Amino acid sequence: MGLAGRYDPLSVEEEIARWWSENRILEKVFRRNEGGPVFPFLEGPPTVNGYMHVGHARGRIYKDIVLRFHEMNGLYVWRRGGWDCLGLPTELETEKRLGIRSKKDIERIGMERFVEEANKLVDYYIDHWRKASERLAVWLDYDNAYQTRHESYMEHVWWLIEQAHKRGDLVESYRVVPFCPRCETPLSSHEVAQGYEEVEDPSIYVKFRLQGSSNQYIVIWTTTPWTLVANEAVAVNPYEEYVRVKVGDEYWILASKLVALVLGALDVMNYEVVERFKGSALVGLRYEHPLIEEVPAHRGHEPPAHTVIEAEFVTMEEGTGCVHIAPAHG
C-alpha cells in the first residue's frame, strides 16, 4: 500500500477501508477461531434518534478493544450489533421533525403517520450509525443486527416475561417514578438525566400548626417545597432534645441543637426557650396540613396521617430536626 508524499489521514483511511473490503477481512475475522471457546457479545443497543457524538464513539471503541483482545487470545467472538429504535427519545425527535408539541397533535395527524415518520427517522439514523461505526473500525455483525422495533424482537421479550410469570418471578406492586406531564408518561432515570442541570432552588421553613392549638407550631425545613402538597407526617428523633420556643405570640417546636441556626436564618433576634423535652414526647401529636385549603383531600386523611412519628434517621446537622415526610415523592 503506497502512501503519498504528504500524509493525508483521510485518504489513508479510505484506502485501508477499501483494502479491507476487497479482501473480505471482516468475514475472515468473524470466522476466525470458529469452533473454539466462544466469547458471546450481544450489543447493548444505542438509541438511534440522533447523530453519534464523541462520547458514543469512545464507548464503541472500548467495546471493540475488548472483542479484539479476546479474539487475539484464541476465542471465537460472536459479535452481534443492535439498535434501540423505540421509546421517548425517538418519539420526541419525531415530534420535532413533524413540528408538533403535544400528544393531542399526534392524535390530530394520526398514529399511522406518526409511526411512519418515526420509522423513517430510525432508518436514517441507523444508516448514519452503521457508516460511522464502520469508519471507526468497530467490527460487529451489522447485517444481522437486532432492532427493538421488529416484531420478532418484541415477541421474544413478551416470551421472556411469560417465562418469568410462570416461574413466579413477577410481582405486582407500587413504585414511585418520575412522571412527565408534557409527555404524559413515566420517565426512566436515563430519560430524566437527559435534561439534567444543576440549578439553585430555595429551601423554606414551614410552620405546621398543632391540632387544637391556635399558636403552637412544629417547624420543618425542606429543600423540595413542591412535595408539601403530599405531606403525610413529620418525623423527629426520639433520643434528641427538642425545645418549645416563644417567638412573639407563637410557640415553635424544633431541635435544641438547631435553634440558633434556624432563628438566625429567619432573622429572629428575640425569642425565649420555655420548655425542653425529648423527641419521644412529640410522637403521636397531630397537626393541621399547611395546605389544607388548597388540597382539601387531606381533610379525609385519618391517623396516622398528619401525625408526628419517630425516626432515628433524623439528624441534627441541618434543618430543624423535624423532617417533613411525603411518601408519594419517595
Coordinates of C-alpha atoms in Angstrom, one line a residue:
M1 CA 0.0 0.0 0.0
G2 CA 1.6 3.2 -1.1
L3 CA 1.5 6.5 0.8
A4 CA 1.5 9.9 -0.7
G5 CA 4.5 12.2 0.0
R6 CA 2.4 14.3 2.3
Y7 CA 0.4 12.4 4.9
D8 CA -3.3 12.6 4.3
P9 CA -5.2 10.7 7.1
L10 CA -8.5 10.8 5.2
S11 CA -7.0 9.2 2.0
V12 CA -5.1 6.6 4.1
E13 CA -8.4 5.8 6.0
E14 CA -10.3 5.3 2.7
E15 CA -7.5 3.2 1.2
I16 CA -7.4 0.9 4.2
A17 CA -11.2 0.6 4.3
R18 CA -11.1 -0.3 0.6
W19 CA -8.4 -2.9 1.1
W20 CA -10.5 -4.5 4.0
S21 CA -13.5 -4.6 1.7
E22 CA -11.7 -6.0 -1.3
N23 CA -10.0 -8.8 0.7
R24 CA -13.2 -9.5 2.8
I25 CA -11.3 -9.0 6.0
L26 CA -14.4 -8.7 8.2
E27 CA -15.7 -12.0 7.0
K28 CA -12.4 -13.7 7.8
V29 CA -12.3 -12.0 11.2
F30 CA -15.8 -13.1 12.0
R31 CA -14.9 -16.7 11.2
R32 CA -11.6 -16.7 13.0
N33 CA -11.3 -19.2 15.8
E34 CA -14.6 -20.7 14.8
G35 CA -15.2 -24.0 16.7
G36 CA -13.1 -22.8 19.6
P37 CA -14.3 -21.5 23.0
V38 CA -16.9 -18.8 22.5
F39 CA -17.0 -15.2 23.8
P40 CA -20.5 -14.0 23.0
F41 CA -21.2 -10.3 22.6
L42 CA -24.7 -9.0 22.1
E43 CA -24.5 -5.3 22.0
G44 CA -26.5 -3.1 24.4
P45 CA -28.1 -1.1 21.7
P46 CA -27.5 2.6 21.2
T47 CA -30.7 4.7 20.7
V48 CA -30.8 5.8 17.1
N49 CA -32.6 9.1 17.5
G50 CA -29.6 11.4 16.7
Y51 CA -26.1 11.5 15.4
M52 CA -23.1 9.8 17.0
H53 CA -21.0 12.1 19.2
V54 CA -17.5 11.6 20.6
G55 CA -18.9 10.0 23.8
H56 CA -20.7 7.4 21.8
A57 CA -17.5 6.8 19.7
R58 CA -15.4 6.3 22.8
G59 CA -17.8 3.7 24.2
R60 CA -18.0 1.8 21.0
I61 CA -14.2 1.8 20.6
Y62 CA -13.8 0.4 24.2
K63 CA -16.2 -2.4 23.2
D64 CA -14.2 -3.2 20.1
I65 CA -10.9 -3.3 22.0
V66 CA -12.4 -5.9 24.4
L67 CA -13.6 -8.0 21.5
R68 CA -10.3 -7.8 19.6
F69 CA -8.4 -8.8 22.9
H70 CA -10.5 -12.0 23.3
E71 CA -10.1 -12.8 19.6
M72 CA -6.4 -12.5 19.8
N73 CA -6.4 -14.8 22.8
G74 CA -7.9 -17.6 20.7
L75 CA -11.6 -17.2 21.5
Y76 CA -14.4 -17.3 18.9
V77 CA -16.0 -13.9 19.3
W78 CA -19.7 -14.0 18.5
R79 CA -20.5 -10.3 17.9
R80 CA -23.9 -9.1 17.1
G81 CA -24.9 -5.4 16.8
G82 CA -28.2 -3.9 17.8
W83 CA -30.3 -0.7 17.5
D84 CA -32.7 0.7 20.1
C85 CA -35.5 2.1 17.9
L86 CA -38.3 2.8 20.4
G87 CA -39.0 4.9 23.4
L88 CA -39.3 8.5 24.4
P89 CA -36.1 9.8 22.7
T90 CA -37.3 8.6 19.3
E91 CA -40.8 9.9 19.9
L92 CA -39.5 13.4 20.8
E93 CA -37.2 13.6 17.8
T94 CA -40.1 12.6 15.6
E95 CA -42.3 15.3 17.1
K96 CA -39.6 17.8 16.4
R97 CA -39.5 16.8 12.7
L98 CA -43.2 17.0 12.4
G99 CA -43.4 20.3 14.2
I100 CA -45.8 19.1 16.8
R101 CA -45.8 19.9 20.5
S102 CA -48.3 17.6 22.3
K103 CA -50.0 14.2 22.4
K104 CA -53.1 15.9 21.1
D105 CA -51.2 16.9 17.9
I106 CA -50.2 13.2 17.4
E107 CA -53.9 12.3 17.6
R108 CA -54.7 15.0 15.2
I109 CA -52.2 13.8 12.5
G110 CA -53.0 10.2 13.2
M111 CA -50.9 7.4 14.8
E112 CA -50.2 5.7 11.4
R113 CA -48.4 8.8 10.1
F114 CA -46.6 9.3 13.3
V115 CA -45.3 5.7 13.3
E116 CA -44.4 6.0 9.6
E117 CA -42.3 9.2 10.3
A118 CA -40.7 7.5 13.4
N119 CA -39.6 4.6 11.2
K120 CA -38.2 6.9 8.6
L121 CA -36.2 8.7 11.3
V122 CA -34.9 5.4 12.7
D123 CA -33.9 4.2 9.2
Y124 CA -32.0 7.4 8.6
Y125 CA -30.0 7.3 11.9
I126 CA -29.3 3.5 11.6
D127 CA -27.7 4.2 8.3
H128 CA -25.6 7.0 9.9
W129 CA -24.6 4.9 12.9
R130 CA -23.6 2.0 10.8
K131 CA -21.4 4.1 8.5
A132 CA -19.9 5.9 11.4
S133 CA -19.2 2.7 13.3
E134 CA -17.6 1.0 10.2
R135 CA -15.5 4.1 9.7
L136 CA -14.3 3.7 13.3
A137 CA -13.5 0.1 12.5
V138 CA -15.9 -1.1 15.2
W139 CA -16.4 -4.6 13.8
L140 CA -19.8 -6.0 14.6
D141 CA -22.3 -8.0 12.6
Y142 CA -24.5 -5.2 11.4
D143 CA -26.2 -7.2 8.6
N144 CA -27.9 -9.3 11.3
A145 CA -28.2 -6.5 14.0
Y146 CA -31.4 -6.8 16.0
Q147 CA -33.8 -3.9 16.1
T148 CA -36.2 -3.3 19.1
R149 CA -38.9 -2.2 16.7
H150 CA -39.1 -5.6 14.9
E151 CA -42.0 -7.8 15.9
S152 CA -39.6 -10.8 16.3
Y153 CA -37.7 -8.9 19.0
M154 CA -40.9 -7.7 20.8
E155 CA -42.4 -11.1 20.7
H156 CA -39.3 -12.6 22.3
V157 CA -39.4 -10.0 25.1
W158 CA -43.0 -11.0 25.7
W159 CA -42.0 -14.6 25.8
L160 CA -39.3 -13.9 28.4
I161 CA -41.9 -12.0 30.5
E162 CA -44.2 -15.0 30.2
Q163 CA -41.5 -17.3 31.4
A164 CA -40.8 -15.1 34.4
H165 CA -44.5 -15.1 35.2
K166 CA -44.7 -18.9 35.0
R167 CA -41.8 -19.1 37.4
G168 CA -43.5 -16.7 39.8
D169 CA -40.8 -14.1 39.4
L170 CA -43.2 -11.2 38.6
V171 CA -44.7 -9.2 41.4
E172 CA -47.5 -6.6 41.2
S173 CA -46.8 -3.7 43.4
Y174 CA -46.3 0.1 43.6
R175 CA -43.3 2.2 42.8
V176 CA -42.7 5.9 42.8
V177 CA -41.3 7.0 39.4
P178 CA -40.7 10.4 37.8
F179 CA -43.5 11.5 35.5
C180 CA -43.6 14.0 32.7
P181 CA -46.9 15.8 32.4
R182 CA -46.0 17.1 28.9
C183 CA -45.2 13.7 27.5
E184 CA -47.9 12.0 29.6
T185 CA -45.6 9.1 30.6
P186 CA -43.4 7.9 33.4
L187 CA -39.7 8.5 32.8
S188 CA -36.6 6.3 33.3
S189 CA -33.6 7.5 35.2
H190 CA -31.8 7.9 31.8
E191 CA -34.6 10.0 30.4
V192 CA -34.6 12.3 33.4
A193 CA -30.8 12.6 33.1
Q194 CA -31.1 13.8 29.5
G195 CA -32.4 17.1 30.8
Y196 CA -30.3 17.2 34.0
E197 CA -28.8 20.5 35.0
E198 CA -27.8 21.9 38.3
V199 CA -29.9 24.9 39.5
E200 CA -30.2 26.7 42.7
D201 CA -33.6 26.1 44.4
P202 CA -34.8 27.9 47.5
S203 CA -35.2 26.0 50.7
I204 CA -38.0 27.0 53.0
Y205 CA -39.1 26.8 56.6
V206 CA -42.8 25.9 57.2
K207 CA -44.9 26.0 60.4
F208 CA -47.3 23.1 60.9
R209 CA -49.9 24.2 63.4
L210 CA -50.7 21.6 66.1
Q211 CA -54.3 20.5 66.2
G212 CA -56.3 22.0 69.0
S213 CA -54.0 25.0 69.3
S214 CA -54.0 28.4 67.7
N215 CA -50.4 29.4 68.3
Q216 CA -48.2 26.2 68.6
Y217 CA -46.3 25.0 65.6
I218 CA -43.8 22.3 64.6
V219 CA -41.3 24.0 62.3
I220 CA -39.9 21.9 59.4
W221 CA -37.3 22.8 56.7
T222 CA -37.4 21.4 53.2
T223 CA -35.3 21.8 50.0
T224 CA -38.2 20.4 48.0
P225 CA -41.2 22.7 48.6
W226 CA -43.2 21.2 45.8
T227 CA -43.6 18.0 47.9
L228 CA -45.5 19.8 50.6
V229 CA -48.8 19.1 48.9
A230 CA -48.2 15.4 49.6
N231 CA -47.1 15.7 53.2
E232 CA -48.4 12.9 55.4
A233 CA -46.2 13.1 58.5
V234 CA -43.4 14.8 60.4
A235 CA -40.5 12.8 61.8
V236 CA -38.5 13.6 64.9
N237 CA -35.5 11.8 66.5
P238 CA -36.9 10.3 69.8
Y239 CA -33.5 10.5 71.5
E240 CA -32.6 14.1 70.8
E241 CA -33.6 17.1 72.8
Y242 CA -36.3 19.4 71.4
V243 CA -37.5 22.8 72.7
R244 CA -40.6 24.9 72.7
V245 CA -39.5 28.5 71.8
K246 CA -41.7 31.6 72.3
V247 CA -41.5 33.9 69.3
G248 CA -43.8 36.8 69.6
D249 CA -47.2 35.4 70.4
E250 CA -46.4 32.0 68.9
Y251 CA -44.6 28.8 70.2
W252 CA -42.3 27.0 67.8
I253 CA -41.1 23.4 68.3
L254 CA -37.7 22.4 66.9
A255 CA -34.5 20.6 67.9
S256 CA -32.5 22.2 70.7
K257 CA -29.2 21.9 68.8
L258 CA -30.6 23.8 65.8
V259 CA -32.3 26.8 67.5
A260 CA -29.6 29.3 66.9
L261 CA -29.1 28.2 63.3
V262 CA -32.8 28.3 62.4
L263 CA -33.8 31.5 64.2
G264 CA -30.6 33.2 62.9
A265 CA -31.5 32.2 59.3
L266 CA -35.0 33.7 59.9
D267 CA -33.6 36.9 61.4
V268 CA -35.4 36.2 64.7
M269 CA -33.5 38.1 67.4
N270 CA -35.9 38.0 70.3
Y271 CA -37.1 34.6 71.5
E272 CA -37.3 32.6 74.7
V273 CA -36.8 28.8 75.2
V274 CA -39.7 27.9 77.5
E275 CA -39.5 24.1 77.6
R276 CA -37.1 21.3 76.9
F277 CA -38.0 17.6 76.2
K278 CA -37.0 14.5 74.3
G279 CA -38.3 14.0 70.8
S280 CA -40.2 10.9 72.0
A281 CA -42.6 13.4 73.8
L282 CA -43.7 14.7 70.5
V283 CA -44.6 11.3 69.0
G284 CA -48.3 11.0 68.3
L285 CA -49.1 14.7 68.2
R286 CA -51.3 15.7 65.3
Y287 CA -51.1 18.8 63.2
E288 CA -53.1 20.6 60.5
H289 CA -51.8 20.2 57.0
P290 CA -50.3 23.6 56.0
L291 CA -52.1 23.4 52.6
I292 CA -55.4 22.1 53.8
E293 CA -57.4 24.8 52.0
E294 CA -55.5 24.3 48.7
V295 CA -55.6 20.4 48.9
P296 CA -58.9 19.7 50.7
A297 CA -58.5 15.9 50.1
H298 CA -56.2 16.0 53.1
R299 CA -59.3 16.5 55.3
G300 CA -60.2 12.9 54.8
H301 CA -56.8 11.5 55.8
E302 CA -57.2 9.7 59.1
P303 CA -54.4 8.9 61.6
P304 CA -51.5 8.0 61.3
A305 CA -51.6 10.8 58.6
H306 CA -50.6 14.3 59.7
T307 CA -49.0 12.8 62.9
V308 CA -45.6 13.2 64.4
I309 CA -43.7 10.0 64.1
E310 CA -40.3 8.9 65.4
A311 CA -37.3 8.1 63.1
E312 CA -33.7 7.7 64.0
F313 CA -32.6 8.9 60.6
V314 CA -33.4 12.4 61.6
T315 CA -30.1 14.2 62.2
M316 CA -29.1 17.4 63.9
E317 CA -26.7 18.6 61.2
E318 CA -29.1 20.8 59.3
G319 CA -32.8 21.8 59.1
T320 CA -34.9 21.9 62.2
G321 CA -34.8 18.4 63.5
C322 CA -38.4 17.9 62.3
V323 CA -38.5 16.2 58.9
H324 CA -41.4 16.6 56.5
I325 CA -42.4 13.2 55.1
A326 CA -44.1 12.9 51.7
P327 CA -44.2 9.2 50.7
A328 CA -45.7 9.9 47.3
H329 CA -42.4 11.6 46.4
G330 CA -40.2 8.8 47.7

